PDB file of C-alpha atoms in Angstrom:
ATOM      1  CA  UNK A1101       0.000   0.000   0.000  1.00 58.00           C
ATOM      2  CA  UNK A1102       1.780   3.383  -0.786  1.00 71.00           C
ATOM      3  CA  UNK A1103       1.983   6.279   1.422  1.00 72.00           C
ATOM      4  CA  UNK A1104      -0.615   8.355  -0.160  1.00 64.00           C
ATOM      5  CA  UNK A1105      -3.243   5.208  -0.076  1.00 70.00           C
ATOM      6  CA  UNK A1106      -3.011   4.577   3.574  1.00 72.00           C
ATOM      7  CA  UNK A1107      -3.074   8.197   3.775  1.00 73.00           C
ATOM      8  CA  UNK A1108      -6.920   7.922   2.336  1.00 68.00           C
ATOM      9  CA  UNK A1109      -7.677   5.236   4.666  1.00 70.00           C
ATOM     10  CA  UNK A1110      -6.267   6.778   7.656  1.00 75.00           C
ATOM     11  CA  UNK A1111      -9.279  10.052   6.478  1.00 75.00           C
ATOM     12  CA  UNK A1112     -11.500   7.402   5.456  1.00 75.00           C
ATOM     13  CA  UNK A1113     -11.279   5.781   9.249  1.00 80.00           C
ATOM     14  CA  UNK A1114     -11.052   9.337  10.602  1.00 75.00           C
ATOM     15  CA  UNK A1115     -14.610  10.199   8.984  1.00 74.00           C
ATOM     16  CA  UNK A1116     -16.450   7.055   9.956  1.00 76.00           C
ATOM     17  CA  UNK A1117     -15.215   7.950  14.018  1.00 74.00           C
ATOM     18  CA  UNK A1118     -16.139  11.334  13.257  1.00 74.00           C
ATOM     19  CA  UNK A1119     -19.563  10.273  11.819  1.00 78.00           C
ATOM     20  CA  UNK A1120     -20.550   7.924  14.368  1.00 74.00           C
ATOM     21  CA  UNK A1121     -19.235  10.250  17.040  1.00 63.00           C
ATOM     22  CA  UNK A1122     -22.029  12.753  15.713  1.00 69.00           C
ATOM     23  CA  UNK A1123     -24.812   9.972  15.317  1.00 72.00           C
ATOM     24  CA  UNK A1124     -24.323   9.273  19.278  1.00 65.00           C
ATOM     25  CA  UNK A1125     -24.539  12.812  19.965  1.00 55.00           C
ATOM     26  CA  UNK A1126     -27.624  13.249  17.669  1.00 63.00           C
ATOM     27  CA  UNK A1127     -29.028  10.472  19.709  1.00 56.00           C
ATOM     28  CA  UNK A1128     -28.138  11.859  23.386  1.00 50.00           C
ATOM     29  CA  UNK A1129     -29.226  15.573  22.235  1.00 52.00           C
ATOM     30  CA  UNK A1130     -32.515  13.990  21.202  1.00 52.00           C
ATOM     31  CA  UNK A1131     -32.938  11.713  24.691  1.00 53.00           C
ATOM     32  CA  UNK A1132     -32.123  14.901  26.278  1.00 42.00           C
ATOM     33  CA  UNK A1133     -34.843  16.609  24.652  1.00 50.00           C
ATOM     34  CA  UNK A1134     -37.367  13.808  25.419  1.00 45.00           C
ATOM     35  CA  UNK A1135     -36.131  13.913  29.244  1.00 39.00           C
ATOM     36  CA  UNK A1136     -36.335  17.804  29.371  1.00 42.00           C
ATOM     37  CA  UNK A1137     -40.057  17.719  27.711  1.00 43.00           C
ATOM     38  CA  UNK A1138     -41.115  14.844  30.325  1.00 46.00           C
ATOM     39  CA  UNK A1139     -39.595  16.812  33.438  1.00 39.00           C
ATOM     40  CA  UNK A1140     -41.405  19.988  32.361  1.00 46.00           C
ATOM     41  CA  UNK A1141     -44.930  18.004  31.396  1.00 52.00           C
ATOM     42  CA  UNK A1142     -44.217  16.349  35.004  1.00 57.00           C
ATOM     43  CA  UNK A1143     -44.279  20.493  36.725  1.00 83.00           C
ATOM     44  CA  UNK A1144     -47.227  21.357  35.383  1.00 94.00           C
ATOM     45  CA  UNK A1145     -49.005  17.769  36.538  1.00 96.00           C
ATOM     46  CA  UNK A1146     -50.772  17.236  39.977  1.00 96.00           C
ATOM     47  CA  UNK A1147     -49.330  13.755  41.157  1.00 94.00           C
ATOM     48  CA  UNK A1148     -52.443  11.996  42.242  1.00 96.00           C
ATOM     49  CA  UNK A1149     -55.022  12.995  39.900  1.00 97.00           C
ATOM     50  CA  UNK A1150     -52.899  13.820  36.638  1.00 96.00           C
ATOM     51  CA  UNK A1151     -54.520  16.544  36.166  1.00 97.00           C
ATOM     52  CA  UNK A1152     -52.918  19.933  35.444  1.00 97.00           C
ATOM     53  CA  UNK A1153     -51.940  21.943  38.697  1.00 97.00           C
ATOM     54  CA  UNK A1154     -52.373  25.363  40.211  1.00 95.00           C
ATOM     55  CA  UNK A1155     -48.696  26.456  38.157  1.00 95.00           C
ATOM     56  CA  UNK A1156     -49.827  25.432  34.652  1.00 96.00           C
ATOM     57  CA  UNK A1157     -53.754  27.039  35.350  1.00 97.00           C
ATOM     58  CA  UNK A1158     -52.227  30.050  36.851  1.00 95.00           C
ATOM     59  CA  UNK A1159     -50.271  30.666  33.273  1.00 96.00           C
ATOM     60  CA  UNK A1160     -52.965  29.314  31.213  1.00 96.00           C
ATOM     61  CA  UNK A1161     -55.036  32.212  32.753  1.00 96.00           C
ATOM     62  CA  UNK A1162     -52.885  34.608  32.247  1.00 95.00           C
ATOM     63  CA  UNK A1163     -52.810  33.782  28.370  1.00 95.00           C
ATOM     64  CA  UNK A1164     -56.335  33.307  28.278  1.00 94.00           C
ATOM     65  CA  UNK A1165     -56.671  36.971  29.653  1.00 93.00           C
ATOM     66  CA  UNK A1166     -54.241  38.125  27.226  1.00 92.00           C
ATOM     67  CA  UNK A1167     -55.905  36.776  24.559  1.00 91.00           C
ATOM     68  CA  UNK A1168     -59.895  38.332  25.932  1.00 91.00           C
ATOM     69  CA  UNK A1169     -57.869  41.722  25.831  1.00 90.00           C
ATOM     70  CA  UNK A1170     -56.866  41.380  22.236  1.00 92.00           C
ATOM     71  CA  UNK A1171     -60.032  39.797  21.115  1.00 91.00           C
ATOM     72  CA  UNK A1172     -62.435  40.182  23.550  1.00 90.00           C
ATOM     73  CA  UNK A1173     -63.500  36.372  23.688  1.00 89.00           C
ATOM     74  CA  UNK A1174     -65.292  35.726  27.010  1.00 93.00           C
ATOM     75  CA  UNK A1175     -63.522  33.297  29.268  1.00 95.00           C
ATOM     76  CA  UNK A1176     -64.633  32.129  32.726  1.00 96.00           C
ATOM     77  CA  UNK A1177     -63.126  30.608  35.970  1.00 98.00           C
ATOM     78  CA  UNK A1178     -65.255  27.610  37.858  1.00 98.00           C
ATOM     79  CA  UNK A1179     -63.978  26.318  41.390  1.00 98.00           C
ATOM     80  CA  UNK A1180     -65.183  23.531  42.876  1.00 98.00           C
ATOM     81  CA  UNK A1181     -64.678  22.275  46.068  1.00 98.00           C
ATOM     82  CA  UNK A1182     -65.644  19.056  47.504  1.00 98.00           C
ATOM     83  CA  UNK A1183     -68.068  19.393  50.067  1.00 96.00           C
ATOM     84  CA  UNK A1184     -67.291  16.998  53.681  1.00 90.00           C
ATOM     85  CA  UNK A1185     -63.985  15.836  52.173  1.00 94.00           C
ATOM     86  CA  UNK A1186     -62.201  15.534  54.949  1.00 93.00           C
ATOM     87  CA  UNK A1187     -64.849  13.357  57.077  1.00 93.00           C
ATOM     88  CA  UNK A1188     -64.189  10.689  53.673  1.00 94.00           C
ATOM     89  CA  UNK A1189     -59.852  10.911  54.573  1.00 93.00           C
ATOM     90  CA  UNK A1190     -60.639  10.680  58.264  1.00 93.00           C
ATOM     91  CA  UNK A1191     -63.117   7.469  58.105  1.00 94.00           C
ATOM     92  CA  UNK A1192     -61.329   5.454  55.377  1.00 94.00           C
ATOM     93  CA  UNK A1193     -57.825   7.145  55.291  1.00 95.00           C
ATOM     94  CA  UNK A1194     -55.843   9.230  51.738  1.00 93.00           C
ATOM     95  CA  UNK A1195     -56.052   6.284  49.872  1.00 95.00           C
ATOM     96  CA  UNK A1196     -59.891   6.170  49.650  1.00 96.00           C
ATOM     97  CA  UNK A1197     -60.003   9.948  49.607  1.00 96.00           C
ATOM     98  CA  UNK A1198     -57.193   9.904  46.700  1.00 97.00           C
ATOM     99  CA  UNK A1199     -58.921   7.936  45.173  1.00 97.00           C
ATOM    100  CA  UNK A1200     -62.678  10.132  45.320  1.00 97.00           C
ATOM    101  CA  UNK A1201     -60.432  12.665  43.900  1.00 98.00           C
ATOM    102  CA  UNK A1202     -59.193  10.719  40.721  1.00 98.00           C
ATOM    103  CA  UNK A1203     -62.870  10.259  40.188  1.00 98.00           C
ATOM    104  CA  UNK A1204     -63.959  14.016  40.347  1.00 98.00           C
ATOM    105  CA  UNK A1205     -61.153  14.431  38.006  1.00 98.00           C
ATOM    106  CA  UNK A1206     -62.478  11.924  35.402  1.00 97.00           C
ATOM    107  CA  UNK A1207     -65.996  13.748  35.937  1.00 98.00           C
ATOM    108  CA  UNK A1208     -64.745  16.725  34.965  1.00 98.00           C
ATOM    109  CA  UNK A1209     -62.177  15.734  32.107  1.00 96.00           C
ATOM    110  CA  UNK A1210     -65.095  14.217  30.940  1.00 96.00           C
ATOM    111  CA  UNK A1211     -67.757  16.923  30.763  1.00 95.00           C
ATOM    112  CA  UNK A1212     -65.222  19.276  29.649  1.00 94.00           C
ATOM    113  CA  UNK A1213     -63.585  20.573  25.973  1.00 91.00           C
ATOM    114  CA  UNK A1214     -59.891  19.429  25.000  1.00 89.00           C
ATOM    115  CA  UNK A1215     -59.163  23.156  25.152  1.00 92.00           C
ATOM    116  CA  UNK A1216     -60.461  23.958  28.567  1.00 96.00           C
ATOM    117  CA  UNK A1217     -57.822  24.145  31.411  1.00 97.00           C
ATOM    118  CA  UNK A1218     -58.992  21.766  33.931  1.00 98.00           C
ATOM    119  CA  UNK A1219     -56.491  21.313  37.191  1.00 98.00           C
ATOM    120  CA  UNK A1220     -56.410  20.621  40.747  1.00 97.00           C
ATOM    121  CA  UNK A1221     -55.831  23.361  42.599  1.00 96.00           C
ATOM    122  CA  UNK A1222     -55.219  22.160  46.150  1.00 93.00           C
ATOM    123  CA  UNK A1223     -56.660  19.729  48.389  1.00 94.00           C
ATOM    124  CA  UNK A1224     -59.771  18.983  47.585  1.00 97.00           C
ATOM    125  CA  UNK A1225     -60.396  22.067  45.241  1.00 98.00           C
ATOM    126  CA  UNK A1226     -60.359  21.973  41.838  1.00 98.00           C
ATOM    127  CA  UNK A1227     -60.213  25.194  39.142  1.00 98.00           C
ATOM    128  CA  UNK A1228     -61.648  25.118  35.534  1.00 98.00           C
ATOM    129  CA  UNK A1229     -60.664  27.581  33.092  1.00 98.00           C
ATOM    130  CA  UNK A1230     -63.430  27.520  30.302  1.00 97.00           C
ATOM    131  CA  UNK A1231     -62.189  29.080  27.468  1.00 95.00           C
ATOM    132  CA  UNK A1232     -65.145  31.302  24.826  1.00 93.00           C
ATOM    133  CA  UNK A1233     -67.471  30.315  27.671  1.00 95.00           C
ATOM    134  CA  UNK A1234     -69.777  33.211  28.681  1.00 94.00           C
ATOM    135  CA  UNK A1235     -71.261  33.285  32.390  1.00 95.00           C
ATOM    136  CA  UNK A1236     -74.618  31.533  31.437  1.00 95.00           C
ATOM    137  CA  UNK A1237     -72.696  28.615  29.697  1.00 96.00           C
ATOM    138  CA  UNK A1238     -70.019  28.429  32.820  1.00 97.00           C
ATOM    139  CA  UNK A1239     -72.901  28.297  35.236  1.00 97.00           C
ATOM    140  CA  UNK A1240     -74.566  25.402  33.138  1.00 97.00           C
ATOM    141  CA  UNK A1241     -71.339  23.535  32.957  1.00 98.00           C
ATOM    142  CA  UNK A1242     -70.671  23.845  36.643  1.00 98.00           C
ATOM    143  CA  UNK A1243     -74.547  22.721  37.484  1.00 97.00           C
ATOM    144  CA  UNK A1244     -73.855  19.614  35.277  1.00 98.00           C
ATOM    145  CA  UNK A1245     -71.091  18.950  36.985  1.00 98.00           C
ATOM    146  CA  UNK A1246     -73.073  19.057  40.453  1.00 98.00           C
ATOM    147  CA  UNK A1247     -75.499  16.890  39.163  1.00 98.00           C
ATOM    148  CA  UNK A1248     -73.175  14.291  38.353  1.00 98.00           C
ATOM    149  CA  UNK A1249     -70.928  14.610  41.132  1.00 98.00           C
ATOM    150  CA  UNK A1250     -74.230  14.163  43.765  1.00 97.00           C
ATOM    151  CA  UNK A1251     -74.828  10.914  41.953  1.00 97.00           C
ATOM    152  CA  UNK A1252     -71.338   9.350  41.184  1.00 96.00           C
ATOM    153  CA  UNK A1253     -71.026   6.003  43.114  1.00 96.00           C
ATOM    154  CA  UNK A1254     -67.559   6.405  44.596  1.00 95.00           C
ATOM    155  CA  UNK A1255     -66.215   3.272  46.209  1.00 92.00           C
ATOM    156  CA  UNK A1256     -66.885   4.294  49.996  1.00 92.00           C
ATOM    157  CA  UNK A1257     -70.408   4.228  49.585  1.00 92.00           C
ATOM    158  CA  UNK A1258     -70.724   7.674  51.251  1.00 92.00           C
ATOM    159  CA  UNK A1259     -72.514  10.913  48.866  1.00 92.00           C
ATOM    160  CA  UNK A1260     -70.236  13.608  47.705  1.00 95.00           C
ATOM    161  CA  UNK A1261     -71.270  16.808  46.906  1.00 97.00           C
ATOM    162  CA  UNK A1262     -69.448  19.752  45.437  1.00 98.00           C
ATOM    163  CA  UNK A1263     -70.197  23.371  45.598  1.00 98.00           C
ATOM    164  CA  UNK A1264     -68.992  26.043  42.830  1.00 98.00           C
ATOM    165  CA  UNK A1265     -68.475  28.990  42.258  1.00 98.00           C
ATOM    166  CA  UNK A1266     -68.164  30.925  38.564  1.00 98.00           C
ATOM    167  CA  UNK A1267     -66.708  34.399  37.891  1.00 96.00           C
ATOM    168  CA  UNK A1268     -66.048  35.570  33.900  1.00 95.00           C
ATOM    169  CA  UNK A1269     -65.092  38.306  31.771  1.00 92.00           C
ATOM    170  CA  UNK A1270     -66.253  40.782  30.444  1.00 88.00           C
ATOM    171  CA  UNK A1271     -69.365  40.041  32.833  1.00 84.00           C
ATOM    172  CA  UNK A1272     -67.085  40.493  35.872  1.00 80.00           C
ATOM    173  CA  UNK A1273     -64.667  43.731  36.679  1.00 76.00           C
ATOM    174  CA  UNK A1274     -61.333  41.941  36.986  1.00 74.00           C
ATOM    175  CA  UNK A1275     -57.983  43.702  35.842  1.00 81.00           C
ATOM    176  CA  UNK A1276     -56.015  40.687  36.298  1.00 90.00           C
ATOM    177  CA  UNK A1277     -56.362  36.933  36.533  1.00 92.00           C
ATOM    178  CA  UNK A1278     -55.761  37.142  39.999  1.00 93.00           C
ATOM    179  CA  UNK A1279     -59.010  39.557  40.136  1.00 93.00           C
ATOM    180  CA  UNK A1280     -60.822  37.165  38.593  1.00 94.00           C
ATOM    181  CA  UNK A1281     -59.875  33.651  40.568  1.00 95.00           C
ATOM    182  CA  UNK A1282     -60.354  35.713  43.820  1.00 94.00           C
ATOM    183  CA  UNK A1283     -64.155  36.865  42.522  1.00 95.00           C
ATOM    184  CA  UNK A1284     -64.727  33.177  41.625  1.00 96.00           C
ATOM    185  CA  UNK A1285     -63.594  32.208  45.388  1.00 96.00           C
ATOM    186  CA  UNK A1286     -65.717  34.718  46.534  1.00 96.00           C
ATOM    187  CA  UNK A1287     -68.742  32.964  44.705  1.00 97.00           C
ATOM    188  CA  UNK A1288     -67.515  29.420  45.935  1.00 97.00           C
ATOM    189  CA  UNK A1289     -67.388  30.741  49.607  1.00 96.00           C
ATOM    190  CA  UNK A1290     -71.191  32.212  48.664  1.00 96.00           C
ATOM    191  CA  UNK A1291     -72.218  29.058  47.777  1.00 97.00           C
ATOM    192  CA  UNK A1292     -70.746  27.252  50.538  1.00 96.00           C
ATOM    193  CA  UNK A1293     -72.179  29.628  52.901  1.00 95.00           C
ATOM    194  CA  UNK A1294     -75.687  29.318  51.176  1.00 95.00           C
ATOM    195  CA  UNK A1295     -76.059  25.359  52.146  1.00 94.00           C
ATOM    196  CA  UNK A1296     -73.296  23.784  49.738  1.00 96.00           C
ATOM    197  CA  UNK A1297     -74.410  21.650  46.783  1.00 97.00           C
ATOM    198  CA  UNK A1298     -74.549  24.872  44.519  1.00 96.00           C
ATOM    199  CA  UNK A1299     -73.638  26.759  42.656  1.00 98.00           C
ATOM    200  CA  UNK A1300     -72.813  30.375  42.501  1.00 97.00           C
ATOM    201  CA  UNK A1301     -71.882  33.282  40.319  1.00 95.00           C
ATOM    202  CA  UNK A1302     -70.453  36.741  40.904  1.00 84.00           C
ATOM    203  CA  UNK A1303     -73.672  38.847  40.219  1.00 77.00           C
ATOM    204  CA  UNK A1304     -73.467  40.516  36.515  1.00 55.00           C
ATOM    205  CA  UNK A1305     -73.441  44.386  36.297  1.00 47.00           C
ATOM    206  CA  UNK A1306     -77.033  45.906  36.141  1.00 41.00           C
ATOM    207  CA  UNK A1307     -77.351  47.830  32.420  1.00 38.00           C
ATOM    208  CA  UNK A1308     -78.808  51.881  32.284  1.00 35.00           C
ATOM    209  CA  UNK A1309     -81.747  51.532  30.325  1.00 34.00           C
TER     210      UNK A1309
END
């Protein structure tokens, strides 16, 4: 073999290293991606019902308001909180009361649109962001809800109910999307306060005839 042919296979060896140096690098810059994506889709979801959490709502609102100031689409907030939760965890223990919350989170995944936001918030609360959804059709989606929730045979035998409350733009004066969770707890704590089992609605403004 003369010089200048072992020369070329000395390059030619050089550029297959070189070659499958870069395929394993392709391959560990991908798997990196894939891990990165997973780790950031595991933030934004609540451990024991898989649902979104409080994080990934609390930006989805603030796109979602974003988005009503540009375009002026209505959008509305529904909590829901589990009425007598605790007396379920205290008789049967977290595992039966985990599990009455993985079933209130089917319920709602169920009854609600791919592109509505629907998370746990904490403990036994639960937040709904319904996007294009006036008042009216929040307050019908939330009552549905009830209904089914007041039915639902969950495995300890015991009756659940839920009370809600709904606040939504433009109906409601809120600046921010803190403005308008805190006037949708307000409504929750009405309808808590009114006998539970309800639901209830930030009043809409009165019109000047």
């Amino acid at each position: 073999m003369t010089s200048f042919n072992k020369m070329l296979a000395t390059i030619e060896q050089q550029a297959a290293e070189i070659n499958t140096f870069a395929t394993r690098l392709d391959a560990a810059y991908k798997e990196l991606e894939s891990t990165n994506a997973r780790l950031k889709e595991t933030s934004f979801k609540d451990e024991v019902t898989g649902l979104y959490n409080r994080r990934f709502f609390s930006l989805r609102l603030e796109e979602e308001l974003s988005r009503y100031r540009r375009f002026n689409h209505p959008v509305s907030v529904v909590l829901l909180d589990l009425d007598g939760f605790k007396a379920v965890n205290d008789e049967f223990g977290h595992t039966v009361g985990d599990d009455t919350l993985r079933d209130v989170a089917q319920i709602l995944m169920k009854h609600s649109r791919g592109i509505n936001v629907v998370s746990r918030y904490g403990g036994d609360e639960f937040a709904v962001l319904l996007v294009e959804t006036s008042k009216a059709g929040a307050r019908l989606y939330a009552d549905r809800i009830r209904e089914v929730v007041a039915k639902y045979p969950f495995s300890h035998g015991k009756i659940i109910t839920a009370s809600f409350g709904v606040a939504s733009l433009p109906d409601d004066e809120a600046g921010t999307a803190e403005d308008l969770f805190r006037a949708a707890d307000e409504a929750l704590y009405t309808a808590k306060r009114a006998g539970k089992n309800q639901v209830a609605a930030t009043p809409s403004p009165q019109r000047v005839l």
